[in-house]
Coordinates of C-alpha atoms in Angstrom, one line a residue:
M924 CA 0.1 -0.2 -0.2
V925 CA 1.3 3.7 -0.8
R926 CA 0.7 6.5 0.6
L927 CA 3.5 8.8 0.2
P928 CA 4.5 11.6 -2.7
L929 CA 6.8 9.3 -5.1
G930 CA 9.1 9.9 -7.7
M931 CA 11.5 11.3 -5.6
A932 CA 15.6 10.9 -5.8
A933 CA 16.8 8.2 -3.2
L934 CA 18.8 9.9 -0.5
L935 CA 21.8 7.9 -0.1
A936 CA 24.0 8.1 3.5
A937 CA 21.3 10.2 5.3
G938 CA 21.4 10.5 9.2
P939 CA 19.5 12.9 11.4
V940 CA 20.2 16.8 11.3
L941 CA 22.9 17.0 13.9
A942 CA 24.2 20.9 12.9
Q943 CA 22.6 22.0 16.3
E944 CA 24.8 21.2 19.8
A945 CA 22.3 18.6 21.8
P946 CA 21.6 20.5 25.2
P947 CA 21.9 18.8 28.5
S948 CA 20.3 15.9 29.5
F949 CA 16.4 16.0 31.0
P950 CA 15.6 13.6 33.9
V951 CA 13.3 10.6 33.8
T952 CA 12.2 8.1 36.4
I953 CA 11.1 4.6 35.6
H954 CA 9.6 2.7 38.4
V955 CA 9.5 -0.9 38.2
D956 CA 7.8 -3.4 40.6
A957 CA 8.9 -7.1 39.9
S958 CA 6.6 -8.5 42.2
R959 CA 3.5 -7.1 40.6
P960 CA 2.6 -9.2 37.5
A961 CA 0.8 -7.1 34.7
G962 CA -0.1 -9.7 32.4
E963 CA 1.0 -11.9 29.2
L964 CA 3.4 -10.0 26.8
K965 CA 2.7 -12.2 23.3
P966 CA 5.6 -12.3 20.9
I967 CA 3.9 -10.0 18.2
W968 CA 7.0 -9.4 16.9
R969 CA 8.1 -12.7 15.3
F970 CA 6.8 -12.0 11.6
F971 CA 8.2 -10.4 8.5
G972 CA 7.6 -10.3 4.8
A973 CA 8.9 -9.0 1.8
D974 CA 7.6 -8.4 -1.7
E975 CA 10.3 -11.0 -3.5
P976 CA 10.3 -14.5 -2.8
N977 CA 13.5 -14.9 -4.5
Y978 CA 15.8 -13.0 -2.8
A979 CA 15.5 -15.4 0.2
T980 CA 17.3 -18.1 -1.8
M981 CA 20.3 -15.7 -2.4
K982 CA 23.8 -14.8 -0.2
D983 CA 22.7 -11.8 1.4
G984 CA 18.8 -13.6 1.9
R985 CA 20.2 -16.7 3.2
K986 CA 22.5 -14.9 5.6
L987 CA 19.5 -12.4 7.0
M988 CA 17.1 -15.8 7.4
S989 CA 19.5 -17.1 9.4
H990 CA 19.3 -14.1 11.6
L991 CA 15.7 -13.9 11.5
G992 CA 15.6 -17.5 12.9
E993 CA 18.3 -17.0 15.3
L994 CA 15.8 -14.7 17.2
R995 CA 13.4 -17.6 18.3
Q996 CA 13.8 -21.2 16.6
G997 CA 10.6 -22.1 15.1
E998 CA 8.6 -19.3 16.2
I999 CA 9.5 -16.7 13.3
F1000 CA 7.1 -16.9 10.1
F1001 CA 7.9 -14.9 7.2
R1002 CA 4.6 -13.8 4.4
T1003 CA 5.8 -13.0 0.8
H1004 CA 3.9 -12.0 -2.1
N1005 CA 4.8 -13.7 -5.8
L1006 CA 4.9 -17.2 -5.2
L1007 CA 2.7 -18.5 -8.1
N1008 CA 3.9 -16.2 -10.5
T1009 CA 5.0 -17.4 -13.7
G1010 CA 8.7 -16.6 -14.2
D1011 CA 12.1 -18.3 -14.2
G1012 CA 12.8 -17.0 -10.8
T1013 CA 15.0 -14.3 -11.6
P1014 CA 13.9 -11.4 -8.7
A1015 CA 13.1 -8.0 -9.3
F1016 CA 12.0 -5.0 -7.1
K1017 CA 8.4 -5.9 -6.3
W1018 CA 8.7 -8.8 -8.2
G1019 CA 9.2 -12.6 -8.2
S1020 CA 8.6 -15.7 -9.7
T1021 CA 8.2 -19.4 -9.4
N1022 CA 7.1 -20.9 -12.5
A1023 CA 4.5 -23.4 -10.3
Y1024 CA 1.9 -23.4 -12.8
T1025 CA 2.1 -23.6 -16.6
E1026 CA 0.2 -25.6 -19.4
T1027 CA 1.0 -26.9 -22.5
K1028 CA -0.2 -25.7 -25.9
D1029 CA -3.2 -28.2 -25.8
G1030 CA -4.0 -27.2 -22.1
Q1031 CA -2.7 -29.7 -20.1
T1032 CA -1.8 -29.0 -16.5
V1033 CA 1.8 -28.7 -15.4
Y1034 CA 2.8 -28.2 -12.4
D1035 CA 6.5 -27.7 -10.9
W1036 CA 7.4 -26.9 -7.0
S1037 CA 11.2 -26.7 -7.4
V1038 CA 11.5 -22.8 -7.0
T1039 CA 8.6 -23.2 -4.3
D1040 CA 10.3 -25.9 -2.4
R1041 CA 13.8 -23.7 -3.0
I1042 CA 12.6 -21.2 -0.9
I1043 CA 10.6 -22.9 1.5
D1044 CA 13.5 -25.3 2.6
T1045 CA 15.5 -22.1 2.7
Y1046 CA 13.0 -20.4 5.7
L1047 CA 12.4 -24.6 7.5
A1048 CA 16.5 -24.6 7.1
R1049 CA 17.1 -21.3 9.4
G1050 CA 14.5 -21.7 11.7
V1051 CA 11.8 -19.6 10.0
R1052 CA 8.0 -20.9 9.1
P1053 CA 5.7 -19.6 6.2
Y1054 CA 3.2 -17.2 6.8
L1055 CA 1.8 -18.6 3.4
Q1056 CA 0.6 -16.1 0.7
V1057 CA -1.3 -17.8 -2.0
G1058 CA -1.2 -16.1 -5.0
F1059 CA -0.5 -14.3 -7.8
M1060 CA -2.4 -15.6 -10.5
P1061 CA -0.3 -17.7 -13.1
E1062 CA 0.0 -16.7 -16.3
A1063 CA -1.4 -19.1 -18.1
M1064 CA -4.8 -18.9 -15.9
S1065 CA -4.9 -15.0 -15.9
S1066 CA -8.2 -13.4 -17.5
A1067 CA -6.4 -10.3 -18.1
K1068 CA -6.9 -8.8 -21.1
P1069 CA -5.6 -9.8 -24.3
G1070 CA -1.9 -7.6 -24.7
T1071 CA -1.7 -7.0 -20.9
P1072 CA 1.8 -7.6 -20.3
Y1073 CA 2.1 -10.2 -17.5
Q1074 CA 5.3 -9.2 -15.7
H1075 CA 5.1 -5.3 -14.4
S1076 CA 7.9 -2.7 -15.5
W1077 CA 7.9 -0.9 -12.1
R1078 CA 11.4 0.1 -10.9
P1079 CA 12.2 2.6 -8.0
G1080 CA 10.8 6.6 -8.7
F1081 CA 8.3 5.1 -10.8
A1082 CA 4.6 5.7 -10.4
Y1083 CA 3.3 3.3 -8.3
N1084 CA 0.4 2.0 -10.6
L1085 CA 2.7 0.4 -13.2
I1086 CA 2.9 -2.4 -10.9
E1087 CA -0.4 -3.6 -12.1
A1088 CA -0.3 -6.1 -15.2
G1089 CA -1.8 -9.5 -16.2
W1090 CA -0.3 -11.1 -12.6
N1091 CA -3.1 -9.4 -10.7
A1092 CA -6.1 -10.8 -12.8
P1093 CA -8.9 -13.2 -11.4
P1094 CA -8.8 -16.5 -12.9
K1095 CA -10.3 -17.9 -16.0
D1096 CA -11.0 -20.9 -14.3
Y1097 CA -12.0 -20.7 -10.4
A1098 CA -12.1 -24.9 -10.5
K1099 CA -8.4 -24.7 -11.7
W1100 CA -7.4 -22.2 -9.2
G1101 CA -8.6 -24.4 -6.6
E1102 CA -7.0 -27.5 -8.0
L1103 CA -3.5 -25.4 -8.2
V1104 CA -3.8 -24.2 -4.7
Y1105 CA -4.9 -28.0 -2.9
Q1106 CA -2.1 -29.8 -5.5
W1107 CA 0.1 -27.0 -3.7
T1108 CA -0.9 -28.0 0.2
K1109 CA -1.3 -31.5 -0.6
H1110 CA 2.3 -31.2 -2.1
N1111 CA 3.9 -29.4 1.1
I1112 CA 2.4 -31.9 3.2
E1113 CA 4.4 -34.6 1.3
R1114 CA 7.4 -32.6 1.7
Y1115 CA 7.4 -31.4 5.0
G1116 CA 5.1 -33.6 6.9
R1117 CA 1.4 -33.0 8.2
D1118 CA 2.8 -32.2 11.5
E1119 CA 4.8 -29.4 10.0
V1120 CA 2.8 -27.9 7.5
K1121 CA -0.3 -27.4 9.6
K1122 CA 2.2 -24.7 12.3
W1123 CA 1.9 -22.4 9.1
Y1124 CA -0.4 -19.6 8.4
F1125 CA -2.4 -19.9 5.2
E1126 CA -3.8 -16.4 3.4
V1127 CA -4.9 -15.6 -0.2
W1128 CA -3.5 -12.5 -2.0
N1129 CA -2.9 -9.2 -0.4
E1130 CA -4.5 -5.7 -0.7
P1131 CA -7.4 -7.4 -2.8
N1132 CA -9.1 -3.9 -2.1
F1133 CA -6.7 -1.7 -3.9
N1134 CA -6.7 -2.2 -7.4
T1135 CA -3.1 -2.0 -8.1
Y1136 CA -2.9 -5.5 -6.6
W1137 CA -6.5 -6.7 -7.3
S1138 CA -7.9 -6.2 -10.9
G1139 CA -11.2 -7.7 -10.1
T1140 CA -14.3 -7.4 -8.7
Q1141 CA -15.3 -7.7 -4.5
D1142 CA -16.9 -10.6 -5.8
E1143 CA -14.6 -12.5 -7.7
F1144 CA -12.1 -11.7 -4.8
N1145 CA -14.7 -13.5 -2.5
K1146 CA -14.8 -16.3 -4.9
L1147 CA -10.9 -16.6 -5.2
H1148 CA -10.5 -16.6 -1.5
D1149 CA -13.2 -19.4 -1.2
Y1150 CA -11.8 -21.6 -3.7
A1151 CA -8.4 -21.4 -2.8
I1152 CA -9.7 -21.6 1.0
A1153 CA -11.3 -25.1 0.1
G1154 CA -8.2 -26.2 -1.7
I1155 CA -6.4 -25.8 1.5
K1156 CA -8.9 -27.6 3.7
R1157 CA -9.5 -30.5 1.1
A1158 CA -5.6 -31.5 1.5
L1159 CA -5.2 -30.0 5.3
P1160 CA -8.4 -30.1 6.9
E1161 CA -6.8 -28.7 10.3
A1162 CA -4.7 -25.4 8.2
F1163 CA -4.9 -22.2 10.0
V1164 CA -6.5 -20.1 7.3
G1165 CA -7.3 -16.7 7.2
G1166 CA -7.0 -13.3 5.7
P1167 CA -7.6 -11.1 4.0
D1168 CA -4.7 -8.8 4.3
V1169 CA -6.6 -5.4 3.2
A1170 CA -4.7 -2.2 2.5
G1171 CA -5.3 -0.3 6.1
T1172 CA -8.5 -1.2 7.8
G1173 CA -10.4 -1.7 4.4
G1174 CA -13.4 0.2 4.9
A1175 CA -16.4 -0.8 3.5
W1176 CA -14.7 -3.5 1.8
M1177 CA -13.9 -5.2 4.6
D1178 CA -17.2 -5.2 6.3
A1179 CA -18.2 -6.5 3.2
F1180 CA -15.7 -9.4 3.3
L1181 CA -16.3 -10.2 7.2
K1182 CA -20.0 -10.9 6.2
H1183 CA -19.4 -12.9 3.5
V1184 CA -17.4 -15.5 5.6
V1185 CA -19.5 -15.2 8.2
S1186 CA -22.8 -15.7 6.2
G1187 CA -22.7 -15.6 2.8
T1188 CA -22.8 -18.3 0.3
N1189 CA -19.1 -20.0 -0.3
Y1190 CA -18.7 -20.3 -3.9
A1191 CA -16.8 -23.3 -3.5
T1192 CA -18.5 -25.4 -1.4
G1193 CA -22.1 -23.7 -1.1
Q1194 CA -22.3 -24.1 2.2
T1195 CA -22.7 -20.9 4.5
G1196 CA -19.5 -18.8 5.2
T1197 CA -15.9 -19.3 5.1
P1198 CA -13.4 -20.9 7.2
T1199 CA -11.8 -18.4 9.2
D1200 CA -8.8 -19.4 11.7
F1201 CA -7.2 -15.4 12.0
L1202 CA -7.9 -12.4 10.5
S1203 CA -5.3 -9.7 8.5
F1204 CA -5.2 -5.9 8.1
H1205 CA -2.8 -3.7 7.4
A1206 CA -1.4 -0.5 9.4
K1207 CA 1.0 2.2 7.9
G1208 CA 2.4 5.6 9.2
M1209 CA 3.3 8.5 7.0
P1210 CA 6.7 10.1 7.3
R1211 CA 7.3 13.5 5.7
F1212 CA 10.0 15.5 5.1
V1213 CA 9.6 19.0 6.7
D1214 CA 12.5 21.8 7.5
G1215 CA 15.1 20.1 5.9
H1216 CA 14.5 16.8 7.9
V1217 CA 12.3 13.6 8.3
R1218 CA 9.1 13.8 10.3
M1219 CA 7.9 10.5 11.5
G1220 CA 3.8 9.7 11.3
I1221 CA 3.6 7.3 14.1
Q1222 CA 0.0 8.2 14.5
E1223 CA -1.0 6.8 11.3
H1224 CA 0.3 3.9 12.0
L1225 CA -1.6 3.6 15.4
R1226 CA -4.4 5.0 14.2
G1227 CA -4.7 2.4 11.5
V1228 CA -3.9 -0.4 14.0
D1229 CA -7.1 0.8 16.4
E1230 CA -9.3 1.1 13.8
G1231 CA -8.3 -2.3 12.2
F1232 CA -9.1 -3.7 16.2
A1233 CA -12.5 -2.0 16.2
K1234 CA -13.6 -2.9 13.2
I1235 CA -12.7 -6.9 13.8
V1236 CA -14.1 -6.6 17.5
A1237 CA -17.7 -5.6 16.7
I1238 CA -18.4 -8.7 14.8
P1239 CA -19.5 -11.4 17.5
Q1240 CA -18.5 -14.5 15.7
L1241 CA -15.0 -13.0 15.0
K1242 CA -13.8 -11.0 17.7
D1243 CA -12.2 -13.5 19.6
K1244 CA -10.2 -15.1 16.1
P1245 CA -6.7 -14.1 16.6
I1246 CA -5.3 -10.7 14.1
V1247 CA -2.6 -10.3 12.5
I1248 CA -1.6 -6.9 11.6
G1249 CA -0.3 -8.6 8.1
E1250 CA 2.0 -5.5 7.1
S1251 CA 3.0 -3.3 9.9
D1252 CA 5.3 -0.5 8.9
P1253 CA 6.7 3.3 9.5
E1254 CA 5.0 3.9 5.7
G1255 CA 3.7 2.1 2.7
C1256 CA 6.4 1.0 0.1
A1257 CA 10.0 -0.7 1.1
A1258 CA 11.3 -0.3 -2.3
C1259 CA 10.2 3.6 -2.9
P1260 CA 13.1 6.2 -2.7
G1261 CA 12.0 9.6 -1.5
P1262 CA 13.5 12.5 1.4
Q1263 CA 10.4 11.5 3.7
N1264 CA 12.2 7.7 3.7
A1265 CA 15.4 8.8 4.8
Y1266 CA 14.9 7.7 8.2
R1267 CA 15.3 4.0 7.5
N1268 CA 19.3 3.2 7.9
G1269 CA 20.2 4.6 11.4
T1270 CA 18.3 4.9 14.9
M1271 CA 15.0 6.6 13.6
Y1272 CA 14.1 3.2 12.3
S1273 CA 15.0 1.3 15.4
S1274 CA 13.0 3.5 18.2
Y1275 CA 10.2 4.0 16.1
T1276 CA 10.3 0.0 16.2
A1277 CA 10.1 0.0 19.9
A1278 CA 8.0 2.7 20.5
S1279 CA 5.5 1.7 18.0
F1280 CA 5.4 -2.3 19.3
A1281 CA 4.6 -1.1 22.8
R1282 CA 1.5 1.2 21.8
I1283 CA 0.4 -1.8 19.5
W1284 CA 0.4 -4.1 22.8
E1285 CA -1.3 -1.5 24.8
L1286 CA -3.8 -0.8 22.1
A1287 CA -4.6 -4.5 21.3
A1288 CA -5.1 -4.8 25.7
R1289 CA -7.2 -2.0 25.8
R1290 CA -9.4 -3.2 22.6
G1291 CA -9.5 -6.7 24.4
V1292 CA -8.4 -8.2 21.1
N1293 CA -6.7 -11.4 20.2
L1294 CA -3.4 -9.9 18.9
D1295 CA -1.4 -12.4 17.3
G1296 CA 1.3 -11.0 15.2
A1297 CA 2.6 -7.5 13.7
L1298 CA 4.4 -8.0 10.6
T1299 CA 7.2 -5.9 9.5
W1300 CA 7.8 -5.5 6.0
A1301 CA 11.4 -5.5 5.9
F1302 CA 13.8 -7.8 4.4
T1303 CA 16.8 -6.8 1.9
F1304 CA 17.5 -5.8 -1.4
E1305 CA 20.5 -8.0 -3.1
D1306 CA 23.1 -6.4 -4.7
Q1307 CA 22.0 -3.0 -4.4
P1308 CA 24.1 0.2 -3.5
W1309 CA 25.7 0.0 0.8
F1310 CA 22.7 1.9 2.9
A1311 CA 20.7 2.5 -0.8
G1312 CA 17.7 4.1 1.7
Y1313 CA 15.3 1.0 1.3
R1314 CA 13.0 -0.3 4.1
Q1315 CA 15.5 -3.3 5.0
L1316 CA 16.6 -4.9 7.9
A1317 CA 20.0 -5.5 6.2
T1318 CA 22.4 -4.3 3.6
N1319 CA 24.7 -6.2 1.5
G1320 CA 24.7 -8.9 4.7
V1321 CA 25.2 -6.1 7.3
D1322 CA 22.1 -5.7 10.1
L1323 CA 20.8 -2.7 10.0
P1324 CA 19.9 -1.0 13.8
V1325 CA 16.8 -2.1 13.6
L1326 CA 17.1 -5.5 13.2
N1327 CA 18.9 -5.2 16.9
V1328 CA 15.7 -3.8 18.2
F1329 CA 14.0 -7.5 17.1
R1330 CA 17.0 -9.0 19.1
L1331 CA 15.9 -7.3 22.1
F1332 CA 12.6 -8.2 21.7
S1333 CA 13.6 -11.6 21.6
K1334 CA 15.0 -11.1 25.0
L1335 CA 12.2 -10.1 27.0
G1336 CA 9.9 -12.5 28.4
P1337 CA 6.7 -13.8 28.4
L1338 CA 4.9 -12.0 31.5
R1339 CA 5.1 -8.2 32.1
V1340 CA 5.1 -7.1 35.3
A1341 CA 4.5 -3.4 36.3
A1342 CA 6.5 -0.6 34.9
S1343 CA 5.9 2.9 34.4
S1344 CA 8.1 6.0 33.2
S1345 CA 7.6 9.7 33.6
G1346 CA 9.0 10.3 30.7
A1347 CA 6.1 8.0 28.7
L1348 CA 3.4 9.7 26.6
P1349 CA 0.0 8.8 26.7
V1350 CA -1.2 6.9 24.1
D1351 CA -4.2 8.7 23.2
E1352 CA -1.9 11.6 23.0
I1353 CA 0.1 9.9 20.5
L1354 CA -3.2 8.9 18.6
A1355 CA -4.0 12.6 18.4
K1356 CA -0.8 14.5 17.8
G1357 CA 1.8 11.7 17.4
V1358 CA 5.4 12.6 19.1
R1359 CA 6.1 16.2 18.5
A1360 CA 6.6 18.2 21.6
A1361 CA 7.9 16.2 24.6
P1362 CA 9.6 13.0 23.4
D1363 CA 8.4 9.5 24.2
V1364 CA 10.4 7.7 26.8
G1365 CA 8.8 4.4 28.0
V1366 CA 9.2 1.3 29.5
I1367 CA 8.3 -2.5 29.5
A1368 CA 9.6 -4.9 32.0
T1369 CA 9.3 -8.5 32.1
R1370 CA 10.2 -12.0 33.8
T1371 CA 12.1 -14.0 31.4
G1372 CA 11.7 -18.2 31.7
D1373 CA 14.7 -18.4 33.9
G1374 CA 13.0 -15.8 36.3
R1375 CA 15.4 -12.9 35.2
L1376 CA 13.7 -9.0 34.7
A1377 CA 14.2 -7.7 31.6
I1378 CA 13.4 -3.6 31.4
L1379 CA 13.2 -2.2 27.5
S1380 CA 13.2 1.3 27.4
W1381 CA 13.3 3.6 24.6
H1382 CA 13.6 7.4 23.5
Y1383 CA 11.7 8.3 20.8
H1384 CA 11.0 11.1 18.8
D1385 CA 9.0 12.0 15.3
D1386 CA 11.5 14.5 14.2
D1387 CA 14.6 13.4 13.1
V1388 CA 17.0 16.1 14.5
A1389 CA 19.2 15.9 17.7
G1390 CA 17.9 16.4 21.2
P1391 CA 19.5 15.6 24.7
D1392 CA 19.6 12.2 26.1
A1393 CA 17.5 10.9 29.1
A1394 CA 19.2 10.4 32.4
V1395 CA 17.2 7.8 33.4
K1396 CA 16.7 6.9 37.2
L1397 CA 15.4 3.2 37.7
D1398 CA 13.9 2.5 40.8
L1399 CA 13.3 -1.3 41.6
K1400 CA 11.3 -3.1 44.0
G1401 CA 10.1 -6.7 44.5
L1402 CA 13.4 -8.1 44.0
G1403 CA 13.2 -10.5 46.9
T1404 CA 15.9 -11.2 49.7
A1405 CA 18.7 -8.9 50.2
G1406 CA 22.1 -9.1 48.4
S1407 CA 23.6 -8.4 44.9
R1408 CA 22.1 -8.7 41.4
K1409 CA 24.4 -8.5 38.0
V1410 CA 23.0 -6.5 35.8
T1411 CA 24.0 -6.6 31.9
Q1412 CA 22.8 -3.7 29.5
W1413 CA 22.6 -4.4 25.7
R1414 CA 22.0 -0.8 23.8
V1415 CA 20.8 0.6 20.3
D1416 CA 21.8 3.9 19.5
K1417 CA 24.1 5.9 17.4
A1418 CA 27.2 4.7 19.1
N1419 CA 26.2 1.2 19.6
A1420 CA 25.0 -1.8 17.5
N1421 CA 25.1 0.7 14.6
A1422 CA 26.7 -0.1 11.0
F1423 CA 25.4 2.7 9.7
T1424 CA 27.4 5.4 11.8
A1425 CA 30.1 3.4 11.4
W1426 CA 30.1 2.9 8.0
Q1427 CA 30.0 6.9 7.7
A1428 CA 32.6 7.1 9.8
L1429 CA 34.7 5.4 7.1
G1430 CA 33.7 7.7 4.3
S1431 CA 30.6 6.0 3.4
P1432 CA 32.5 3.5 0.7
Q1433 CA 30.6 1.7 -2.0
S1434 CA 32.9 -1.1 -2.5
P1435 CA 34.0 -1.9 1.0
N1436 CA 37.3 -3.6 1.4
D1437 CA 37.3 -6.9 3.1
K1438 CA 38.5 -5.4 6.0
Q1439 CA 36.0 -2.7 6.1
Y1440 CA 33.4 -5.6 5.8
Q1441 CA 34.7 -7.0 8.8
A1442 CA 34.4 -3.7 10.7
L1443 CA 30.9 -2.7 9.4
E1444 CA 29.9 -6.3 10.4
A1445 CA 31.5 -6.0 14.2
A1446 CA 29.8 -2.9 14.5
S1447 CA 26.4 -4.1 13.5
A1448 CA 26.9 -6.6 16.7
M1449 CA 25.2 -5.9 20.0
K1450 CA 27.9 -6.2 22.5
P1451 CA 26.7 -6.5 26.4
A1452 CA 28.0 -3.9 28.8
A1453 CA 28.1 -4.8 32.6
L1454 CA 26.9 -2.0 35.0
P1455 CA 27.8 -1.9 38.8
V1456 CA 26.4 -4.6 40.2
L1457 CA 22.7 -3.3 42.0
T1458 CA 22.7 -3.9 45.8
V1459 CA 19.4 -4.6 47.2
K1460 CA 18.1 -4.0 50.6
G1461 CA 14.3 -4.3 51.4
G1462 CA 13.7 -5.6 48.0
A1463 CA 14.3 -2.3 46.5
A1464 CA 17.8 -1.0 44.4
S1465 CA 18.3 1.6 42.0
L1466 CA 20.5 3.0 39.3
N1467 CA 21.1 5.3 37.1
F1468 CA 21.8 5.0 33.4
A1469 CA 21.7 7.7 29.8
L1470 CA 19.1 7.0 27.2
P1471 CA 20.3 9.1 24.1
R1472 CA 17.8 10.3 21.4
Q1473 CA 16.9 7.6 19.0
G1474 CA 18.1 5.0 21.5
V1475 CA 17.0 1.7 22.8
S1476 CA 18.0 0.2 25.9
L1477 CA 17.3 -3.8 27.8
L1478 CA 18.6 -4.0 31.0
I1479 CA 19.1 -8.0 32.3
I1480 CA 18.9 -7.8 36.0
E1481 CA 20.1 -11.8 37.0

């Protein structure tokens, strides 16, 4: 989904405006009571995705997929477009192909799973599972008008509607479409085993309410969806199926879809409704370039999340279904250039990620929804210039700061404990105004599985300009018996776990030598720092630390 001005030149090596000297730090007090449970913290962060499926099998894609799997083996899910497209598997921006379905000259069906197998094999070998998007339309099955090109000609900077082509059309024959999905599911069961495949997520298409992705009508999509779900369920009755991954909250289109899956006549089976195990929609922010710097649009992002929750929870038959925000990002196009997207390489993206996920958890709790995931639509763009300004997790095999925030998330425990910050903004203020005046210095505290205390804090502001550090005083209680406690800190900021600032310090080379590459890899890695030992008296203790603007910190207290 694109909601940003297009056609602008990408800004390479962009960073925050630092011309002015940062003023002195300001005080923030964080309180954590380790003895007061505050509910479950679901690992909603464990979903990722990208337009280009074939990148996953290339050198940098394989490396990054390994890093994603290491976050939490077997619990990470990856969604990608274009898995059923016709072509030879050559990747391109916002394109991919597998040649899974073709037809002979006399109309006989030919299935070829070799490329889809290679992609899914790559995931599973690295501890990642598919969030399997069924789409798009194979060329031999496409009902696009004669003369319509099948593959689009889009590239960064082009008008976004140029991605429209024959791949986004309804099928000529819905029965053949349903059979294709059945055969693919059946093959996956034979290759990977029923116990494995039933752990996957299955959904159909992408943003069908957006005519760039779906050239048919709503009724035609409902039919496409019904036939696909029926095919999946015919092969695997216990498959976990859902959708429709609409652009935004989907408006009246989503209302009609939800009515159809609850009470409409199923096009494939003739029964009432469509099996629906989870529901999905997209939510995006809207950064702008103002006064020479990027200003993020976190309020638009969070409003989209909240409105999507409200739409689903209003339907009694669906209100308890798991929800996946199938794309949840600062803006709508990972490959699109523009000065408003110059936040992506550095700590604006990483601090935004910490602040936005915290509020998504909060909004889910307030709405009482069953939030299962919030999917980050970012991966890597193979063989592109270093720090080219795409929304990605790594560049040329070197991790960006944002990926390290997911590493911090992975260290959080499943159970929250009471925590508050004098510097945290109320979520309603962020929904109304964003973070434009005072910064947001927030906190989440959890108990890990082995009983340690994990305290995540962040220092976020919408404006990508320099600002003072937060001087944090952390007051702890509920720590139990008197004695000493070891404290370890993990940091992501301009000076820590940040390959972008290291690359700038090297002179921003576009062809780093081997030693420079090793230095960038080293700079990208998080390194634990031992803080002074805590002395606990009466179950309480305190410590002080600095949290830079756009910084994220995780404290682990033994």
